[in-house]
PDB file of C-alpha atoms in Angstrom:
ATOM      1  CA  TYR B  31      40.716 -16.335 -16.370  1.00 84.00           C
ATOM      2  CA  VAL B  32      40.809 -14.470 -19.673  1.00 85.00           C
ATOM      3  CA  PRO B  33      44.343 -13.440 -20.723  1.00 87.00           C
ATOM      4  CA  PHE B  34      45.165 -10.315 -22.670  1.00 86.00           C
ATOM      5  CA  ALA B  35      44.754 -10.823 -26.435  1.00 85.00           C
ATOM      6  CA  GLU B  36      48.173  -9.572 -27.486  1.00 89.00           C
ATOM      7  CA  ASN B  37      51.224 -10.788 -25.666  1.00 93.00           C
ATOM      8  CA  GLU B  38      54.792  -9.978 -26.627  1.00 94.00           C
ATOM      9  CA  PHE B  39      56.028 -12.984 -24.620  1.00 95.00           C
ATOM     10  CA  ALA B  40      53.839 -15.566 -26.367  1.00 93.00           C
ATOM     11  CA  CYS B  41      56.813 -17.420 -27.870  1.00 93.00           C
ATOM     12  CA  VAL B  42      59.113 -17.222 -24.846  1.00 94.00           C
ATOM     13  CA  GLN B  43      60.087 -20.584 -23.329  1.00 93.00           C
ATOM     14  CA  ASN B  44      61.184 -19.325 -19.901  1.00 95.00           C
ATOM     15  CA  ALA B  45      58.059 -17.263 -19.219  1.00 96.00           C
ATOM     16  CA  TRP B  46      57.807 -18.327 -15.562  1.00 97.00           C
ATOM     17  CA  GLU B  47      61.344 -17.175 -14.797  1.00 97.00           C
ATOM     18  CA  LEU B  48      60.726 -13.920 -16.657  1.00 97.00           C
ATOM     19  CA  ALA B  49      57.476 -13.316 -14.755  1.00 97.00           C
ATOM     20  CA  LYS B  50      59.262 -13.694 -11.410  1.00 98.00           C
ATOM     21  CA  GLN B  51      62.092 -11.434 -12.535  1.00 98.00           C
ATOM     22  CA  PHE B  52      59.753  -8.734 -13.846  1.00 98.00           C
ATOM     23  CA  HIS B  53      57.704  -8.860 -10.655  1.00 97.00           C
ATOM     24  CA  SER B  54      60.779  -8.498  -8.465  1.00 97.00           C
ATOM     25  CA  GLU B  55      61.798  -5.480 -10.550  1.00 97.00           C
ATOM     26  CA  GLY B  56      58.350  -3.899 -10.174  1.00 96.00           C
ATOM     27  CA  ARG B  57      57.596  -4.218 -13.881  1.00 97.00           C
ATOM     28  CA  LEU B  58      53.991  -5.300 -13.374  1.00 96.00           C
ATOM     29  CA  THR B  59      52.733  -5.088 -16.960  1.00 94.00           C
ATOM     30  CA  GLU B  60      55.554  -7.296 -18.209  1.00 96.00           C
ATOM     31  CA  ALA B  61      55.163  -9.619 -15.217  1.00 97.00           C
ATOM     32  CA  VAL B  62      51.473 -10.111 -16.010  1.00 97.00           C
ATOM     33  CA  LEU B  63      52.143 -10.852 -19.676  1.00 97.00           C
ATOM     34  CA  ALA B  64      54.945 -13.303 -18.874  1.00 97.00           C
ATOM     35  CA  ALA B  65      52.856 -14.961 -16.142  1.00 97.00           C
ATOM     36  CA  GLU B  66      49.963 -15.397 -18.563  1.00 97.00           C
ATOM     37  CA  VAL B  67      52.269 -17.252 -20.951  1.00 97.00           C
ATOM     38  CA  ALA B  68      53.636 -19.273 -18.027  1.00 97.00           C
ATOM     39  CA  ALA B  69      50.061 -20.174 -17.044  1.00 96.00           C
ATOM     40  CA  LYS B  70      49.491 -21.551 -20.534  1.00 95.00           C
ATOM     41  CA  GLN B  71      52.775 -23.475 -20.388  1.00 95.00           C
ATOM     42  CA  GLN B  72      52.247 -24.744 -16.827  1.00 96.00           C
ATOM     43  CA  PRO B  73      48.494 -24.603 -16.132  1.00 96.00           C
ATOM     44  CA  GLU B  74      48.806 -26.793 -13.028  1.00 97.00           C
ATOM     45  CA  ASN B  75      51.498 -24.639 -11.405  1.00 97.00           C
ATOM     46  CA  TRP B  76      49.635 -22.884  -8.586  1.00 98.00           C
ATOM     47  CA  GLU B  77      52.569 -20.525  -8.011  1.00 98.00           C
ATOM     48  CA  VAL B  78      52.112 -19.057 -11.493  1.00 98.00           C
ATOM     49  CA  TRP B  79      48.481 -18.297 -10.691  1.00 98.00           C
ATOM     50  CA  ARG B  80      49.445 -16.834  -7.297  1.00 98.00           C
ATOM     51  CA  LEU B  81      51.963 -14.487  -8.894  1.00 98.00           C
ATOM     52  CA  LEU B  82      49.512 -13.541 -11.634  1.00 97.00           C
ATOM     53  CA  GLY B  83      46.935 -12.645  -8.979  1.00 97.00           C
ATOM     54  CA  GLU B  84      49.473 -10.614  -7.010  1.00 97.00           C
ATOM     55  CA  CYS B  85      50.543  -8.683 -10.115  1.00 97.00           C
ATOM     56  CA  HIS B  86      46.957  -7.850 -11.023  1.00 96.00           C
ATOM     57  CA  SER B  87      46.160  -6.857  -7.450  1.00 96.00           C
ATOM     58  CA  GLU B  88      49.208  -4.596  -7.271  1.00 95.00           C
ATOM     59  CA  ASN B  89      48.011  -3.079 -10.556  1.00 93.00           C
ATOM     60  CA  GLU B  90      44.542  -2.563  -9.014  1.00 93.00           C
ATOM     61  CA  MET B  91      42.916  -4.938 -11.472  1.00 95.00           C
ATOM     62  CA  GLU B  92      40.993  -6.797  -8.783  1.00 96.00           C
ATOM     63  CA  CYS B  93      38.646  -8.767 -11.072  1.00 95.00           C
ATOM     64  CA  LYS B  94      41.572 -10.341 -12.909  1.00 96.00           C
ATOM     65  CA  ALA B  95      43.373 -10.849  -9.589  1.00 97.00           C
ATOM     66  CA  LEU B  96      40.348 -12.687  -8.195  1.00 97.00           C
ATOM     67  CA  ALA B  97      40.151 -14.965 -11.237  1.00 97.00           C
ATOM     68  CA  ALA B  98      43.846 -15.867 -10.911  1.00 97.00           C
ATOM     69  CA  TYR B  99      43.538 -16.372  -7.143  1.00 98.00           C
ATOM     70  CA  ARG B 100      40.534 -18.683  -7.661  1.00 97.00           C
ATOM     71  CA  LYS B 101      42.552 -20.804 -10.070  1.00 97.00           C
ATOM     72  CA  CYS B 102      45.427 -20.906  -7.570  1.00 98.00           C
ATOM     73  CA  LEU B 103      43.092 -22.065  -4.791  1.00 97.00           C
ATOM     74  CA  ASP B 104      41.619 -24.712  -7.095  1.00 97.00           C
ATOM     75  CA  LEU B 105      45.135 -26.104  -7.426  1.00 98.00           C
ATOM     76  CA  ASN B 106      46.279 -25.451  -3.840  1.00 97.00           C
ATOM     77  CA  PRO B 107      43.349 -24.848  -1.450  1.00 93.00           C
ATOM     78  CA  THR B 108      45.647 -24.200   1.514  1.00 90.00           C
ATOM     79  CA  CYS B 109      47.793 -21.436   0.004  1.00 95.00           C
ATOM     80  CA  LEU B 110      47.782 -19.010   2.924  1.00 96.00           C
ATOM     81  CA  SER B 111      49.143 -16.026   1.012  1.00 96.00           C
ATOM     82  CA  VAL B 112      46.372 -16.318  -1.561  1.00 97.00           C
ATOM     83  CA  LEU B 113      43.680 -16.641   1.098  1.00 97.00           C
ATOM     84  CA  ILE B 114      44.798 -13.367   2.683  1.00 97.00           C
ATOM     85  CA  ASN B 115      45.472 -11.563  -0.632  1.00 97.00           C
ATOM     86  CA  MET B 116      42.154 -12.659  -2.066  1.00 97.00           C
ATOM     87  CA  SER B 117      40.462 -11.299   1.071  1.00 97.00           C
ATOM     88  CA  VAL B 118      42.005  -7.915   0.284  1.00 96.00           C
ATOM     89  CA  SER B 119      40.800  -8.045  -3.334  1.00 97.00           C
ATOM     90  CA  LEU B 120      37.305  -9.105  -2.273  1.00 97.00           C
ATOM     91  CA  THR B 121      37.149  -6.272   0.243  1.00 95.00           C
ATOM     92  CA  ASN B 122      38.327  -3.802  -2.404  1.00 93.00           C
ATOM     93  CA  GLU B 123      35.539  -4.979  -4.699  1.00 95.00           C
ATOM     94  CA  GLY B 124      32.867  -4.764  -1.968  1.00 93.00           C
ATOM     95  CA  TYR B 125      32.435  -8.495  -1.304  1.00 94.00           C
ATOM     96  CA  GLU B 126      32.897  -8.259   2.448  1.00 91.00           C
ATOM     97  CA  MET B 127      31.192 -11.518   3.426  1.00 90.00           C
ATOM     98  CA  ASN B 128      33.271 -13.486   0.909  1.00 93.00           C
ATOM     99  CA  ALA B 129      36.363 -11.851   2.392  1.00 94.00           C
ATOM    100  CA  VAL B 130      35.241 -12.835   5.896  1.00 92.00           C
ATOM    101  CA  SER B 131      34.768 -16.422   4.735  1.00 90.00           C
ATOM    102  CA  LEU B 132      38.318 -16.539   3.366  1.00 93.00           C
ATOM    103  CA  LEU B 133      39.715 -14.947   6.532  1.00 94.00           C
ATOM    104  CA  ASN B 134      37.934 -17.680   8.461  1.00 91.00           C
ATOM    105  CA  ARG B 135      39.657 -20.326   6.307  1.00 91.00           C
ATOM    106  CA  TRP B 136      42.988 -18.522   6.690  1.00 93.00           C
ATOM    107  CA  ILE B 137      42.989 -18.411  10.495  1.00 92.00           C
ATOM    108  CA  CYS B 138      41.889 -22.053  10.684  1.00 89.00           C
ATOM    109  CA  LYS B 139      44.710 -23.178   8.427  1.00 90.00           C
ATOM    110  CA  LYS B 140      47.367 -20.856   9.869  1.00 92.00           C
ATOM    111  CA  TYR B 141      46.735 -21.270  13.583  1.00 89.00           C
ATOM    112  CA  GLY B 142      44.748 -24.490  13.826  1.00 83.00           C
ATOM    113  CA  PHE B 143      41.516 -22.947  15.059  1.00 78.00           C
ATOM    114  CA  THR B 144      38.688 -25.446  14.815  1.00 72.00           C
ATOM    115  CA  LEU B 145      36.080 -23.098  13.477  1.00 65.00           C
ATOM    116  CA  ASP B 146      33.510 -24.340  11.025  1.00 62.00           C
ATOM    117  CA  GLU B 147      35.145 -23.309   7.753  1.00 57.00           C
ATOM    118  CA  GLU B 148      32.082 -24.138   5.673  1.00 61.00           C
ATOM    119  CA  ASN B 149      29.429 -22.181   7.554  1.00 62.00           C
ATOM    120  CA  SER B 150      29.208 -18.465   7.860  1.00 70.00           C
ATOM    121  CA  ILE B 151      30.616 -16.683  10.846  1.00 78.00           C
ATOM    122  CA  SER B 152      29.984 -13.084  11.759  1.00 81.00           C
ATOM    123  CA  ARG B 153      32.693 -10.478  11.348  1.00 85.00           C
ATOM    124  CA  GLU B 154      32.477  -9.785  15.065  1.00 87.00           C
ATOM    125  CA  GLU B 155      32.980 -13.461  15.999  1.00 87.00           C
ATOM    126  CA  LEU B 156      35.898 -13.821  13.624  1.00 90.00           C
ATOM    127  CA  THR B 157      37.455 -10.601  14.933  1.00 92.00           C
ATOM    128  CA  GLY B 158      37.346 -12.198  18.378  1.00 90.00           C
ATOM    129  CA  PHE B 159      39.324 -15.185  17.090  1.00 89.00           C
ATOM    130  CA  PHE B 160      41.917 -12.908  15.483  1.00 93.00           C
ATOM    131  CA  LEU B 161      42.298 -10.964  18.737  1.00 93.00           C
ATOM    132  CA  SER B 162      42.516 -14.223  20.683  1.00 91.00           C
ATOM    133  CA  ALA B 163      45.322 -15.414  18.406  1.00 92.00           C
ATOM    134  CA  LEU B 164      47.189 -12.158  19.040  1.00 90.00           C
ATOM    135  CA  LYS B 165      46.859 -12.592  22.794  1.00 91.00           C
ATOM    136  CA  THR B 166      47.548 -16.323  23.123  1.00 91.00           C
ATOM    137  CA  ILE B 167      49.876 -17.371  20.290  1.00 91.00           C
ATOM    138  CA  PRO B 168      53.396 -15.926  20.649  1.00 90.00           C
ATOM    139  CA  GLU B 169      54.289 -15.966  16.932  1.00 89.00           C
ATOM    140  CA  ALA B 170      50.981 -14.254  16.067  1.00 89.00           C
ATOM    141  CA  LYS B 171      52.217 -10.975  17.548  1.00 88.00           C
ATOM    142  CA  SER B 172      54.675 -10.544  14.659  1.00 92.00           C
ATOM    143  CA  ASP B 173      52.434 -11.990  11.936  1.00 94.00           C
ATOM    144  CA  THR B 174      51.802  -9.169   9.460  1.00 94.00           C
ATOM    145  CA  ASP B 175      49.128 -11.221   7.680  1.00 95.00           C
ATOM    146  CA  LEU B 176      47.231 -11.590  10.956  1.00 94.00           C
ATOM    147  CA  GLN B 177      47.374  -7.805  11.371  1.00 94.00           C
ATOM    148  CA  LEU B 178      46.212  -7.381   7.772  1.00 95.00           C
ATOM    149  CA  GLY B 179      43.311  -9.777   8.323  1.00 95.00           C
ATOM    150  CA  LEU B 180      42.322  -7.983  11.512  1.00 94.00           C
ATOM    151  CA  GLY B 181      42.495  -4.665   9.652  1.00 94.00           C
ATOM    152  CA  LEU B 182      40.218  -6.035   6.930  1.00 95.00           C
ATOM    153  CA  LEU B 183      37.725  -7.202   9.531  1.00 94.00           C
ATOM    154  CA  LYS B 184      37.742  -3.811  11.250  1.00 92.00           C
ATOM    155  CA  TYR B 185      37.389  -2.067   7.874  1.00 92.00           C
ATOM    156  CA  ASN B 186      34.443  -4.305   6.986  1.00 87.00           C
ATOM    157  CA  GLN B 187      32.860  -3.374  10.344  1.00 85.00           C
ATOM    158  CA  PHE B 188      33.258   0.329   9.452  1.00 84.00           C
ATOM    159  CA  GLU B 189      35.758   0.793  12.281  1.00 84.00           C
ATOM    160  CA  PHE B 190      38.134   2.701  10.051  1.00 86.00           C
ATOM    161  CA  ASP B 191      40.296   4.193  12.824  1.00 85.00           C
ATOM    162  CA  LYS B 192      40.945   0.722  14.241  1.00 86.00           C
ATOM    163  CA  ALA B 193      41.549  -0.674  10.757  1.00 87.00           C
ATOM    164  CA  VAL B 194      44.257   1.920  10.117  1.00 87.00           C
ATOM    165  CA  ASP B 195      46.004   0.873  13.336  1.00 85.00           C
ATOM    166  CA  CYS B 196      46.243  -2.694  12.003  1.00 81.00           C
ATOM    167  CA  PHE B 197      47.780  -1.690   8.701  1.00 80.00           C
TER     168      PHE B 197
END
């Protein structure tokens, strides 16, 4: 991850708190700058990297979001929100198969499916698992991330009308 060169928050001690505050207020530019300082102050804090990725993604800076999400997953490989958010960023950047791989990891971790997380799975097969979760797991029916993942899979299969229904 390469931070911005100039940062008005470089000398701030409570950068992590500021980043969270700015993000909650919708001040994405300030949130990014504060989170970058927080990442320097607390490089092992996966939550800082998660927030940094979210801010960049919300700002449509997917490459920077992906770099922050990768760092987050290095520190916390089971962070479900990052797995799903990174799938969105990968899809936005045209890396559909990488997105499918992360969605595979997400559904395994979230719902205990025993799919092979390391080997590739087709979009169609994975879509079947998402639909199965919706039909058989009661809490899955209200899981917005499951709907998002299913929408991404449909989008990546060029089933745009069905994708829209999931979002």
